[in-house]
Short mmCIF file of C-alpha atoms and ligand atoms in Angstrom, two decimals:
data_model
loop_
_atom_site.label_atom_id
_atom_site.label_comp_id
_atom_site.label_asym_id
_atom_site.label_seq_id
_atom_site.Cartn_x
_atom_site.Cartn_y
_atom_site.Cartn_z
CA MET A 141 15.17 13.38 -8.13
CA LYS A 142 17.25 13.52 -4.98
CA GLY A 143 15.92 11.94 -1.86
CA LYS A 144 16.74 12.19 1.89
CA ASN A 145 20.31 12.30 3.00
CA LEU A 146 21.38 8.80 3.65
CA GLU A 147 25.13 9.61 4.38
CA GLN A 148 24.51 9.39 8.21
CA TYR A 149 23.55 5.69 7.91
CA SER A 150 26.66 4.60 5.96
CA ASN A 151 27.83 2.44 8.86
CA VAL A 152 24.50 0.79 9.62
CA THR A 153 24.85 -2.96 9.29
CA GLY A 154 23.16 -4.36 6.24
CA PHE A 155 22.69 -0.83 4.69
CA GLU A 156 24.26 -0.58 1.15
CA LYS A 157 24.71 2.49 -1.07
CA ILE A 158 23.17 0.83 -4.04
CA ALA A 159 20.49 1.62 -6.65
CA PHE A 160 18.03 -0.82 -8.05
CA GLY A 161 19.58 -1.10 -11.45
CA GLU A 162 22.79 -2.40 -10.04
CA LEU A 163 20.92 -4.73 -7.65
CA ILE A 164 18.80 -6.25 -10.44
CA ASP A 165 22.00 -7.03 -12.38
CA ARG A 166 23.38 -8.71 -9.29
CA TRP A 167 20.35 -10.85 -8.87
CA GLY A 168 20.51 -11.76 -12.65
CA GLU A 169 24.20 -12.88 -12.15
CA VAL A 170 23.92 -14.64 -8.87
CA TYR A 171 20.44 -16.24 -9.11
CA GLY A 172 20.57 -16.71 -12.92
CA ASN A 173 18.07 -19.62 -14.08
CA ARG A 174 16.02 -19.73 -10.83
CA ILE A 175 12.32 -18.82 -11.25
CA ALA A 176 11.99 -15.17 -9.95
CA ILE A 177 8.31 -14.46 -10.44
CA LYS A 178 5.24 -16.27 -11.57
CA ASP A 179 1.84 -14.78 -12.53
CA ASN A 180 -1.22 -16.51 -13.87
CA SER A 181 0.03 -16.83 -17.44
CA ARG A 182 3.98 -17.11 -17.33
CA GLU A 183 7.04 -17.31 -15.19
CA ILE A 184 10.37 -15.59 -15.54
CA THR A 185 13.88 -16.28 -14.38
CA TYR A 186 16.23 -13.88 -12.60
CA TYR A 187 18.35 -13.56 -15.77
CA GLU A 188 15.36 -12.93 -18.01
CA LEU A 189 14.13 -10.26 -15.57
CA MET A 190 17.56 -8.59 -15.66
CA LYS A 191 17.68 -8.76 -19.40
CA ASN A 192 14.03 -7.68 -20.07
CA SER A 193 14.13 -4.70 -17.85
CA ARG A 194 17.25 -3.53 -19.64
CA LYS A 195 15.58 -3.87 -23.09
CA LEU A 196 12.42 -2.11 -21.88
CA VAL A 197 14.33 0.97 -21.16
CA LYS A 198 14.73 1.40 -24.87
CA LYS A 199 11.16 0.70 -25.58
CA LEU A 200 9.80 3.00 -22.90
CA ARG A 201 12.00 5.76 -24.24
CA GLU A 202 10.67 5.21 -27.82
CA SER A 203 7.13 5.30 -26.34
CA GLY A 204 7.95 8.80 -25.02
CA VAL A 205 8.63 8.10 -21.25
CA LYS A 206 11.35 10.26 -20.25
CA GLU A 207 14.34 9.57 -18.01
CA ASN A 208 14.36 11.36 -14.61
CA SER A 209 10.60 12.10 -14.79
CA ILE A 210 7.59 11.07 -13.01
CA VAL A 211 5.06 8.33 -14.23
CA VAL A 212 1.69 7.50 -12.66
CA MET A 213 1.51 3.68 -12.83
CA GLN A 214 -1.72 2.05 -12.15
CA CYS A 215 -0.38 -1.52 -12.03
CA THR A 216 -1.92 -4.97 -11.78
CA ASN A 217 -0.13 -8.11 -10.33
CA LYS A 218 1.49 -9.12 -13.75
CA ILE A 219 4.96 -9.84 -14.51
CA TYR A 220 5.11 -7.08 -17.20
CA PHE A 221 4.34 -4.53 -14.55
CA VAL A 222 7.41 -5.72 -12.53
CA GLU A 223 9.51 -5.45 -15.70
CA ILE A 224 8.34 -1.98 -16.31
CA LEU A 225 8.84 -1.11 -12.72
CA PHE A 226 12.51 -2.30 -12.95
CA ALA A 227 13.08 -0.49 -16.17
CA LEU A 228 11.77 2.71 -14.68
CA PHE A 229 14.15 2.23 -11.78
CA ARG A 230 17.04 1.83 -14.24
CA MET A 231 16.10 5.11 -15.99
CA GLY A 232 15.81 7.18 -12.73
CA THR A 233 12.07 7.65 -13.72
CA VAL A 234 9.98 7.66 -10.54
CA PRO A 235 6.67 5.57 -10.69
CA VAL A 236 3.94 6.63 -8.46
CA MET A 237 2.27 3.42 -7.32
CA VAL A 238 -1.50 3.55 -7.86
CA LEU A 239 -4.07 0.82 -7.08
CA PRO A 240 -5.98 -0.60 -10.10
CA ALA A 241 -9.23 0.26 -8.45
CA TYR A 242 -8.46 4.05 -8.65
CA ARG A 243 -10.72 6.03 -11.03
CA GLU A 244 -10.42 9.29 -12.96
CA GLN A 245 -10.92 11.72 -9.99
CA GLU A 246 -8.06 10.25 -7.91
CA ILE A 247 -5.71 9.81 -10.86
CA VAL A 248 -6.16 13.38 -11.98
CA LYS A 249 -5.40 14.71 -8.34
CA ILE A 250 -2.30 12.55 -8.32
CA ILE A 251 -1.08 13.87 -11.85
CA LYS A 252 -1.66 17.47 -10.93
CA LYS A 253 0.28 16.88 -7.62
CA THR A 254 3.25 15.09 -9.09
CA GLN A 255 3.24 16.92 -12.48
CA ALA A 256 3.78 13.54 -13.99
CA ASP A 257 4.23 13.39 -17.69
CA ALA A 258 3.17 9.83 -18.30
CA TYR A 259 0.45 7.45 -17.28
CA ILE A 260 0.74 3.74 -17.56
CA ALA A 261 -2.31 1.45 -16.94
CA PRO A 262 -3.59 -1.94 -17.92
CA ILE A 263 -6.01 -2.08 -20.93
CA GLU A 264 -8.48 -4.03 -18.80
CA TYR A 265 -8.68 -5.35 -15.23
CA ALA A 266 -11.50 -7.15 -13.46
CA GLY A 267 -14.07 -6.25 -16.12
CA TYR A 268 -13.01 -2.60 -16.23
CA LYS A 269 -11.70 -1.01 -19.44
CA TYR A 270 -9.27 1.84 -18.96
CA GLU A 271 -9.53 3.42 -22.39
CA ASN A 272 -12.25 5.97 -21.30
CA MET A 273 -10.23 7.12 -18.44
CA ARG A 274 -7.18 7.41 -20.61
CA GLN A 275 -9.01 9.59 -23.08
CA GLU A 276 -10.34 11.78 -20.21
CA ILE A 277 -6.76 12.13 -18.89
CA LYS A 278 -5.42 12.96 -22.37
CA ARG A 279 -8.14 15.53 -22.70
CA LYS A 280 -7.17 17.20 -19.41
CA PHE A 281 -3.42 16.89 -19.94
CA PRO A 282 -2.80 16.76 -23.70
CA ASP A 283 0.97 16.57 -23.51
CA MET A 284 0.86 13.44 -21.21
CA VAL A 285 2.15 10.20 -22.70
CA THR A 286 -0.55 7.54 -22.00
CA LEU A 287 0.24 3.95 -22.31
CA MET A 288 -2.36 1.16 -22.00
CA ILE A 289 -0.45 -2.20 -21.83
CA ASP A 290 -0.97 -5.91 -21.64
CA GLU A 291 1.60 -8.62 -22.16
CA HIS A 292 2.37 -7.64 -25.80
CA PHE A 293 4.23 -4.49 -24.47
CA THR A 294 7.07 -6.54 -23.10
CA ASN A 295 6.85 -9.17 -25.96
CA GLN A 296 10.43 -10.30 -26.66
CA GLU A 297 10.37 -10.31 -30.43
CA GLU A 298 9.53 -6.67 -30.44
CA MET A 299 12.27 -5.79 -28.25
CA ILE A 300 15.17 -6.89 -30.32
CA GLY A 301 17.80 -4.37 -30.57
CA ASP A 302 20.46 -2.69 -28.48
CA GLU A 303 20.25 -3.02 -24.78
CA CYS A 304 20.15 0.21 -22.92
CA VAL A 305 22.76 2.27 -21.62
CA THR A 306 21.11 3.77 -18.50
CA THR A 307 21.55 7.03 -17.01
CA ARG A 308 23.60 7.18 -13.91
CA VAL A 309 21.08 6.68 -11.07
CA LYS A 310 22.40 7.17 -7.46
CA TYR A 311 21.53 5.20 -4.38
CA ASP A 312 20.01 8.32 -2.77
CA ASP A 313 17.82 9.33 -5.58
CA VAL A 314 14.14 8.78 -5.28
CA ALA A 315 13.11 5.37 -6.80
CA ILE A 316 9.41 5.41 -6.12
CA LEU A 317 6.59 7.36 -4.79
CA LEU A 318 4.06 5.63 -2.52
CA LEU A 319 0.68 6.94 -1.55
CA SER A 320 0.20 7.46 2.11
CA GLY A 321 -2.98 6.48 4.10
CA GLY A 322 -3.10 10.21 4.70
CA THR A 323 -4.56 12.11 7.53
CA THR A 324 -5.86 15.31 5.80
CA GLY A 325 -8.17 14.58 2.84
CA GLU A 326 -5.93 13.74 -0.15
CA PRO A 327 -3.16 11.17 -0.05
CA LYS A 328 0.33 12.36 0.28
CA LEU A 329 3.21 11.12 -1.80
CA ILE A 330 6.05 9.16 -0.10
CA PRO A 331 9.46 9.59 -1.71
CA ARG A 332 11.38 6.34 -1.16
CA THR A 333 14.98 6.31 -2.33
CA HIS A 334 16.79 3.39 -3.87
CA ALA A 335 19.06 2.44 -1.02
CA ASP A 336 16.34 3.05 1.68
CA TYR A 337 13.71 1.00 -0.07
CA ILE A 338 16.27 -1.83 -0.80
CA TYR A 339 17.24 -1.79 2.86
CA ASN A 340 13.59 -2.00 3.91
CA ALA A 341 12.83 -5.08 1.74
CA LYS A 342 16.13 -6.77 2.79
CA MET A 343 15.49 -6.25 6.45
CA ALA A 344 11.86 -7.47 6.23
CA ALA A 345 13.11 -10.45 4.35
CA ILE A 346 15.60 -11.26 7.22
CA ARG A 347 12.81 -10.87 9.71
CA SER A 348 10.72 -13.49 7.87
CA CYS A 349 13.76 -15.77 7.38
CA LEU A 350 13.16 -15.77 3.53
CA GLY A 351 15.76 -17.71 1.50
CA GLU A 352 16.19 -19.31 -1.89
CA GLU A 353 13.59 -22.16 -1.08
CA SER A 354 10.94 -19.45 -0.08
CA VAL A 355 7.87 -19.10 -2.30
CA TYR A 356 6.21 -15.84 -1.44
CA LEU A 357 2.56 -15.10 -2.53
CA ALA A 358 1.80 -11.47 -3.13
CA SER A 359 -1.85 -11.89 -2.31
CA LEU A 360 -2.70 -8.13 -2.52
CA SER A 361 -1.94 -5.61 -5.11
CA ILE A 362 1.65 -4.88 -5.59
CA ALA A 363 0.71 -1.18 -5.59
CA HIS A 364 0.67 -1.65 -1.76
CA ASN A 365 3.74 -1.45 0.28
CA MET A 366 3.45 -4.74 2.13
CA PRO A 367 3.40 -7.12 -1.01
CA LEU A 368 5.96 -4.93 -2.70
CA ALA A 369 8.70 -4.61 -0.01
CA CYS A 370 7.45 -5.85 3.34
CA PRO A 371 9.05 -8.36 2.46
CA GLY A 372 6.92 -8.59 -0.56
CA ILE A 373 8.40 -9.41 -4.04
CA LEU A 374 11.37 -7.22 -3.52
CA GLY A 375 12.36 -8.97 -0.29
CA THR A 376 11.71 -12.35 -1.90
CA LEU A 377 13.94 -11.45 -4.84
CA TYR A 378 16.63 -10.17 -2.41
CA ALA A 379 16.69 -13.61 -0.81
CA GLY A 380 16.63 -15.46 -4.24
CA GLY A 381 13.31 -16.99 -3.62
CA THR A 382 10.16 -17.08 -5.99
CA ALA A 383 7.46 -14.54 -5.92
CA VAL A 384 4.04 -15.64 -6.99
CA LEU A 385 1.46 -12.95 -8.06
CA SER A 386 -2.20 -13.40 -7.08
CA TYR A 387 -4.09 -11.52 -9.80
CA TYR A 388 -7.48 -11.00 -8.22
CA SER A 389 -6.75 -11.15 -4.44
CA SER A 390 -9.66 -13.27 -3.98
CA PRO A 391 -9.67 -15.99 -1.10
CA ASP A 392 -10.30 -18.76 -3.56
CA GLU A 393 -7.48 -17.67 -5.88
CA ILE A 394 -5.16 -17.19 -2.89
CA MET A 395 -5.97 -20.63 -1.38
CA GLU A 396 -5.60 -22.36 -4.87
CA LEU A 397 -2.24 -20.69 -5.41
CA ILE A 398 -0.99 -21.73 -1.95
CA GLU A 399 -1.94 -25.20 -2.80
CA GLY A 400 -0.69 -25.24 -6.39
CA GLU A 401 2.46 -23.33 -6.13
CA ARG A 402 3.48 -24.83 -2.70
CA VAL A 403 3.62 -21.34 -1.24
CA THR A 404 5.58 -21.07 1.89
CA ILE A 405 4.82 -17.53 3.01
CA THR A 406 2.29 -14.81 2.36
CA GLY A 407 1.04 -11.49 3.58
CA LEU A 408 -2.52 -10.74 4.19
CA VAL A 409 -4.69 -7.94 5.75
CA PRO A 410 -6.69 -9.24 8.59
CA THR A 411 -10.09 -9.16 6.61
CA LEU A 412 -8.45 -11.24 3.95
CA ALA A 413 -7.00 -13.62 6.37
CA GLN A 414 -10.54 -14.19 7.93
CA LEU A 415 -12.01 -14.83 4.47
CA CYS A 416 -9.37 -17.35 3.48
CA MET A 417 -9.85 -19.03 6.92
CA GLU A 418 -13.72 -19.28 6.37
CA LEU A 419 -13.09 -20.67 2.95
CA LEU A 420 -10.67 -23.28 4.51
CA GLU A 421 -13.53 -24.37 6.82
CA ILE A 422 -15.82 -25.23 3.97
CA GLU A 423 -13.32 -26.41 1.26
CA ASP A 424 -10.42 -28.79 1.40
CA PHE A 425 -6.88 -27.23 0.41
CA ASP A 426 -3.63 -28.83 0.84
CA ILE A 427 -1.84 -25.98 2.53
CA SER A 428 0.84 -28.03 4.12
CA SER A 429 3.57 -25.97 2.36
CA LEU A 430 2.68 -22.73 4.12
CA LYS A 431 5.06 -21.87 6.92
CA VAL A 432 4.27 -18.28 7.71
CA ILE A 433 1.23 -15.96 7.32
CA ILE A 434 2.16 -12.19 7.92
CA THR A 435 -0.70 -10.07 8.74
CA GLY A 436 -0.43 -6.21 8.49
CA GLY A 437 -2.12 -2.99 7.34
CA ALA A 438 -4.61 -2.86 10.05
CA ARG A 439 -5.11 -4.13 13.62
CA LEU A 440 -5.25 -7.73 14.07
CA GLU A 441 -7.83 -8.64 16.82
CA PRO A 442 -6.47 -11.27 19.33
CA LYS A 443 -9.17 -13.67 18.62
CA LEU A 444 -8.57 -13.66 14.94
CA ALA A 445 -4.80 -14.11 15.50
CA GLU A 446 -5.58 -17.34 17.55
CA ASP A 447 -7.86 -18.59 14.99
CA ILE A 448 -5.38 -18.03 12.25
CA MET A 449 -2.55 -19.91 14.03
CA ARG A 450 -4.95 -22.71 14.76
CA ASN A 451 -6.63 -23.08 11.46
CA PHE A 452 -3.52 -22.51 9.27
CA GLN A 453 -1.27 -24.53 11.42
CA CYS A 454 1.46 -22.15 10.68
CA ILE A 455 3.55 -19.28 12.34
CA LEU A 456 1.83 -16.01 12.43
CA GLN A 457 3.84 -12.79 12.00
CA ASN A 458 1.98 -9.78 13.43
CA GLN A 459 3.17 -6.81 11.39
CA PHE A 460 2.79 -3.09 11.59
CA GLY A 461 3.83 -1.29 8.47
CA THR A 462 3.87 2.11 7.05
CA ALA A 463 4.58 3.18 3.51
CA GLU A 464 6.39 6.16 5.06
CA GLY A 465 8.94 3.69 6.29
CA LEU A 466 8.79 1.92 9.66
CA VAL A 467 7.95 -1.71 9.61
CA MET A 468 7.79 -3.68 12.86
CA SER A 469 6.83 -7.37 13.26
CA THR A 470 7.12 -10.26 15.65
CA SER A 471 9.83 -12.78 14.86
CA LEU A 472 9.26 -16.46 13.85
CA GLY A 473 10.35 -17.76 17.31
CA ASP A 474 8.47 -15.40 19.45
CA PRO A 475 6.00 -16.73 22.21
CA ASP A 476 2.46 -16.85 21.15
CA GLU A 477 1.45 -14.28 23.67
CA TRP A 478 3.65 -11.47 21.89
CA ILE A 479 2.34 -12.49 18.40
CA ILE A 480 -1.32 -12.25 19.67
CA LYS A 481 -0.90 -8.98 21.57
CA THR A 482 1.96 -7.05 20.05
CA GLN A 483 3.52 -6.03 16.70
CA GLY A 484 6.96 -7.09 17.93
CA LYS A 485 10.04 -4.99 17.18
CA PRO A 486 11.25 -2.77 14.32
CA ILE A 487 12.98 -4.64 11.50
CA SER A 488 16.14 -2.60 11.87
CA LYS A 489 18.15 -2.01 15.03
CA ALA A 490 18.86 1.52 13.61
CA ASP A 491 15.24 2.44 14.00
CA LYS A 492 14.79 5.05 16.88
CA ILE A 493 11.45 4.76 18.36
CA LYS A 494 9.78 7.02 20.81
CA ILE A 495 6.44 7.16 22.44
CA ILE A 496 5.49 10.74 23.14
CA ASP A 497 2.50 12.67 24.77
CA GLU A 498 0.66 15.59 23.29
CA ASN A 499 3.40 18.02 24.38
CA GLY A 500 6.01 16.15 22.55
CA GLN A 501 7.64 14.55 25.68
CA GLU A 502 8.38 10.99 26.04
CA VAL A 503 6.02 9.08 28.27
CA ALA A 504 7.08 6.59 30.88
CA LYS A 505 7.70 3.00 30.02
CA GLY A 506 4.56 1.11 29.54
CA LYS A 507 2.38 4.33 29.24
CA SER A 508 0.73 5.02 25.76
CA GLY A 509 1.29 8.02 23.50
CA GLU A 510 1.97 8.69 19.94
CA LEU A 511 4.45 6.35 18.12
CA ILE A 512 7.19 8.36 16.35
CA VAL A 513 10.26 7.18 14.46
CA ARG A 514 13.57 8.10 12.84
CA GLY A 515 15.75 5.63 10.80
CA VAL A 516 17.33 4.59 7.62
CA TYR A 517 14.19 3.91 5.67
CA THR A 518 11.58 6.33 7.10
CA ILE A 519 11.09 9.65 5.35
CA GLU A 520 11.76 12.90 6.92
CA SER A 521 9.36 14.92 4.51
CA TYR A 522 6.67 14.09 2.07
CA TYR A 523 7.02 14.95 -1.70
CA ASN A 524 5.94 18.45 -2.54
CA GLU A 525 3.86 18.95 0.55
CA PRO A 526 5.42 21.77 2.76
CA LYS A 527 2.07 21.94 4.76
CA ALA A 528 2.72 18.42 6.09
CA ASP A 529 5.69 19.61 8.34
CA ILE A 530 3.47 18.84 11.34
CA LYS A 531 3.90 15.21 10.61
CA PHE A 532 7.64 15.50 11.51
CA THR A 533 9.25 16.55 14.70
CA GLU A 534 12.12 19.29 14.49
CA ASP A 535 14.66 16.57 14.80
CA GLY A 536 13.45 14.59 12.02
CA TYR A 537 11.12 11.97 13.54
CA TYR A 538 7.99 10.84 11.58
CA LYS A 539 4.89 11.08 13.66
CA THR A 540 2.91 8.06 12.83
CA GLY A 541 -0.40 9.16 14.27
CA ASP A 542 -0.82 5.92 15.89
CA ARG A 543 -1.18 5.33 19.63
CA ALA A 544 1.17 2.74 21.01
CA LEU A 545 2.93 1.64 24.02
CA ILE A 546 6.23 -0.39 24.58
CA THR A 547 5.93 -3.48 26.72
CA GLU A 548 8.26 -4.81 29.45
CA GLU A 549 9.92 -7.05 26.83
CA GLY A 550 10.39 -4.16 24.52
CA ASN A 551 7.57 -5.22 22.01
CA ILE A 552 5.47 -2.48 20.55
CA CYS A 553 1.74 -2.65 20.98
CA VAL A 554 -0.27 -0.44 18.54
CA LEU A 555 -3.63 0.59 20.06
CA GLY A 556 -5.20 2.74 17.40
CA ARG A 557 -5.29 5.85 15.49
CA ILE A 558 -4.85 9.17 17.55
CA GLN A 559 -7.11 10.96 15.04
CA GLU A 560 -10.22 9.87 13.10
CA GLN A 561 -9.46 7.67 10.25
CA ILE A 562 -11.33 4.76 8.59
CA ASN A 563 -9.26 1.59 8.10
CA ARG A 564 -11.53 -0.43 5.83
CA ALA A 565 -9.65 -3.83 5.50
CA GLY A 566 -6.38 -2.12 5.29
CA GLU A 567 -7.41 0.69 2.95
CA LYS A 568 -7.15 4.00 4.74
CA ILE A 569 -9.85 6.58 4.05
CA GLN A 570 -10.17 10.02 5.51
CA PRO A 571 -13.74 10.74 6.34
CA SER A 572 -13.14 14.18 4.64
CA GLU A 573 -12.33 12.31 1.34
CA ILE A 574 -15.99 10.89 1.35
CA GLU A 575 -17.51 14.00 2.71
CA GLU A 576 -16.00 16.03 -0.26
CA GLY A 577 -17.50 13.66 -2.82
CA LEU A 578 -20.96 13.79 -1.25
CA LEU A 579 -20.92 17.49 -0.81
CA GLU A 580 -20.46 17.89 -4.48
CA LEU A 581 -23.95 16.36 -5.15
CA GLU A 582 -26.33 19.32 -5.43
CA GLU A 583 -29.07 17.97 -3.29
CA ILE A 584 -26.86 17.59 -0.12
CA GLN A 585 -26.64 20.35 2.46
CA GLN A 586 -24.37 18.86 4.99
CA VAL A 587 -22.56 15.47 5.68
CA VAL A 588 -20.57 13.93 8.40
CA VAL A 589 -18.70 10.62 7.78
CA VAL A 590 -17.57 8.29 10.75
CA ALA A 591 -15.85 4.98 11.07
CA ILE A 592 -17.96 2.28 12.56
CA ALA A 593 -17.01 -1.31 13.64
CA ASP A 594 -17.51 -4.10 11.09
CA HIS A 595 -17.02 -7.80 11.97
CA LEU A 596 -15.43 -8.49 8.62
CA LEU A 597 -13.84 -5.23 7.34
CA GLY A 598 -12.61 -4.11 10.78
CA GLN A 599 -14.13 -0.67 10.15
CA LYS A 600 -16.44 0.67 7.51
CA SER A 601 -17.77 3.97 6.61
CA CYS A 602 -21.04 5.48 7.64
CA ALA A 603 -22.22 8.76 6.05
CA PHE A 604 -24.79 11.04 7.77
CA VAL A 605 -26.52 13.13 5.08
CA GLN A 606 -28.76 16.11 5.41
CA PHE A 607 -30.51 17.35 2.23
CA LYS A 608 -31.16 20.73 1.08
CA GLU A 609 -34.77 22.10 1.53
CA GLY A 610 -37.10 20.23 -0.94
CA LYS A 611 -34.30 18.00 -2.19
CA LYS A 612 -34.07 14.29 -1.80
CA LEU A 613 -32.17 11.18 -3.10
CA ASP A 614 -32.36 7.60 -2.07
CA LYS A 615 -29.32 5.48 -0.99
CA ASN A 616 -28.78 3.96 -4.33
CA GLU A 617 -29.00 7.16 -6.17
CA ILE A 618 -26.28 8.60 -4.01
CA CYS A 619 -24.06 5.67 -4.45
CA ASN A 620 -24.61 5.63 -8.23
CA LYS A 621 -23.79 9.33 -8.43
CA LEU A 622 -20.70 8.87 -6.64
CA GLN A 623 -19.74 5.85 -8.85
CA GLN A 624 -20.36 8.13 -11.96
CA LYS A 625 -17.96 10.68 -10.49
CA GLY A 626 -15.17 8.11 -10.87
CA ILE A 627 -14.67 7.66 -7.10
CA VAL A 628 -12.85 4.42 -6.08
CA HIS A 629 -15.34 1.98 -4.73
CA TYR A 630 -14.03 1.65 -1.35
CA LYS A 631 -14.56 5.28 -0.69
CA ILE A 632 -18.25 4.93 -1.38
CA PRO A 633 -20.04 5.07 1.97
CA ASP A 634 -20.87 1.51 3.17
CA GLN A 635 -23.77 2.80 5.12
CA ILE A 636 -25.91 5.97 4.62
CA GLU A 637 -28.13 7.52 7.29
CA PHE A 638 -30.46 10.53 6.66
CA ILE A 639 -30.39 13.32 9.21
CA GLU A 640 -32.80 16.15 9.72
CA GLU A 641 -31.28 17.76 12.71
CA TRP A 642 -27.74 17.35 13.91
CA PRO A 643 -27.01 16.33 17.47
CA LYS A 644 -24.66 19.11 18.95
CA THR A 645 -22.23 19.36 21.69
CA LYS A 646 -22.21 22.04 24.35
CA ILE A 647 -20.13 24.37 22.25
CA GLY A 648 -22.50 23.85 19.25
CA LYS A 649 -20.34 21.46 17.33
CA ILE A 650 -21.83 18.39 15.64
CA ASP A 651 -21.58 15.77 18.23
CA ILE A 652 -19.81 12.83 16.43
CA ASN A 653 -20.14 10.35 19.38
CA ARG A 654 -23.92 10.71 19.53
CA LEU A 655 -24.09 10.24 15.71
CA ARG A 656 -22.02 7.18 16.10
CA GLU A 657 -24.36 5.89 18.80
CA LYS A 658 -27.22 6.12 16.43
CA VAL A 659 -25.73 3.45 14.24
CA THR A 660 -24.24 1.34 16.75
CA ILE A 661 -27.34 0.88 18.92
CA LYS A 662 -29.32 -0.35 16.00
P1 AMP B 197 -0.23 2.74 5.03
O1 AMP B 197 0.22 4.22 4.86
O2 AMP B 197 -1.31 2.45 4.15
O3 AMP B 197 1.02 1.76 5.12
O4 AMP B 197 -0.75 2.70 6.55
C1 AMP B 197 -0.09 2.73 7.66
C2 AMP B 197 -0.93 2.60 8.77
O5 AMP B 197 -1.73 1.48 8.92
C3 AMP B 197 -0.28 2.83 10.18
O6 AMP B 197 -0.07 4.13 10.58
C4 AMP B 197 -1.43 2.30 11.08
O7 AMP B 197 -2.44 3.23 11.46
C5 AMP B 197 -2.06 1.12 10.32
N1 AMP B 197 -1.52 -0.20 10.59
C6 AMP B 197 -0.71 -0.95 9.85
N2 AMP B 197 -0.33 -2.07 10.48
C7 AMP B 197 -1.04 -2.13 11.54
C8 AMP B 197 -1.22 -3.05 12.64
N3 AMP B 197 -0.63 -4.20 12.69
N4 AMP B 197 -2.09 -2.77 13.60
C9 AMP B 197 -2.76 -1.50 13.69
N5 AMP B 197 -2.66 -0.66 12.71
C10 AMP B 197 -1.97 -0.85 11.62
#
């Protein structure tokens, strides 16, 4: 699958026309017996990762996964998923990275949109067994190859035989499809090419000063862009360090891993950073190895930034990342004031940033407007989404939808979303996604979902619900019904308020501000 034209970036320092297969082989040769990745049951060297991902190509082919096709991959933080990911990269087969928390409704939408012909998921994760969902998917898409896996899938004894001869995958082919936070209901698919994603991981690794001695903890699901490539496991492997995978992303597991694995750097969303900090206050952990904490995915409040620096006694990197590409962050030597108040500078000097007003004109320095960007690793269109053209300017800039300004020192300060979106501990939810689910319940007449501030999650969802004449449900019944529909847990409203009459604006539209006041005054 052909990705965006990268030829124009041939001369950018650090950019290489290389695909993952070749890079993984290079890592295997250069870093050999060093430990590449550790999970909660095993560890693997760079050489083994190279070999296993080659052998897996054969196994995946025999299991029915085709070269140059699309696979929906619901992965957990296990080494075998990284091995499979690398085997797919070698095959030119494009994985769509999906969180383990997703349920049938979301998976079916993604399969339809991508026309994927395979689905790979764990057998079980966090008490949930994926078999029922697999059967449902198979019923809806009978030709689909469905693989439920655990460590046996990459078992070495079963993989004796010829090593693969891979198809010729090019540097500008699409390597991976990431899911966007989205601004219009369903998530959009972000096609990242081999060379742009490698460049992304490499530049983020340089910004975080990763090296062979680095131990990076992937605290969040590796289906997210940050723990995958900002710098994530890919940036860590680029630098020859060791990536440790946290399986449950829980504060106690994260703190134990930092202590036990002598972790030097990790990436957290602000909410998780706060929870880890609270745990640190009540329990003793030796976190003396930790040099850097990156926070990203959502706005880091200045007070929390200061608390993190004080309590963890390490350098904080304030990062702004998008799965669409652009990553910015403060640098390790930046003054505290920059770290607390800004998201620093783009990781690549080739990133062209502009702040524009609603007419598309650049605003004066220091004034706020929409942040737009063009560069090596930022997409110029979504996959199979012609209607999303409004997210790009005519000259190929990606419109982030974030309000930002550039400071005197050239740092970027992100102020918030231009349009309504709920950023629930880094998980992006469009109010319309929750509204759609609620409106499918036959008892409900009308619904409006808004974001409200929450001291722990940053934001949470609040649904205002109006019932049809003579119908009624209580809050638990609503949540249970949504759960039964197979909606991912974080899209179930955190708060539900019943409404008999909607407050209206002068022109007769539902007055969202007055609705929000109702819950914030309480
Ligand atoms: P995603 O597509 O999930 O990678 O989300 C990207 C979006 O997350 C950005 O467009 C921002 O709205 C938000 N975001 C990420 N990092 C930050 C940050 N440090 N401060 C504020 N918003 C952020």
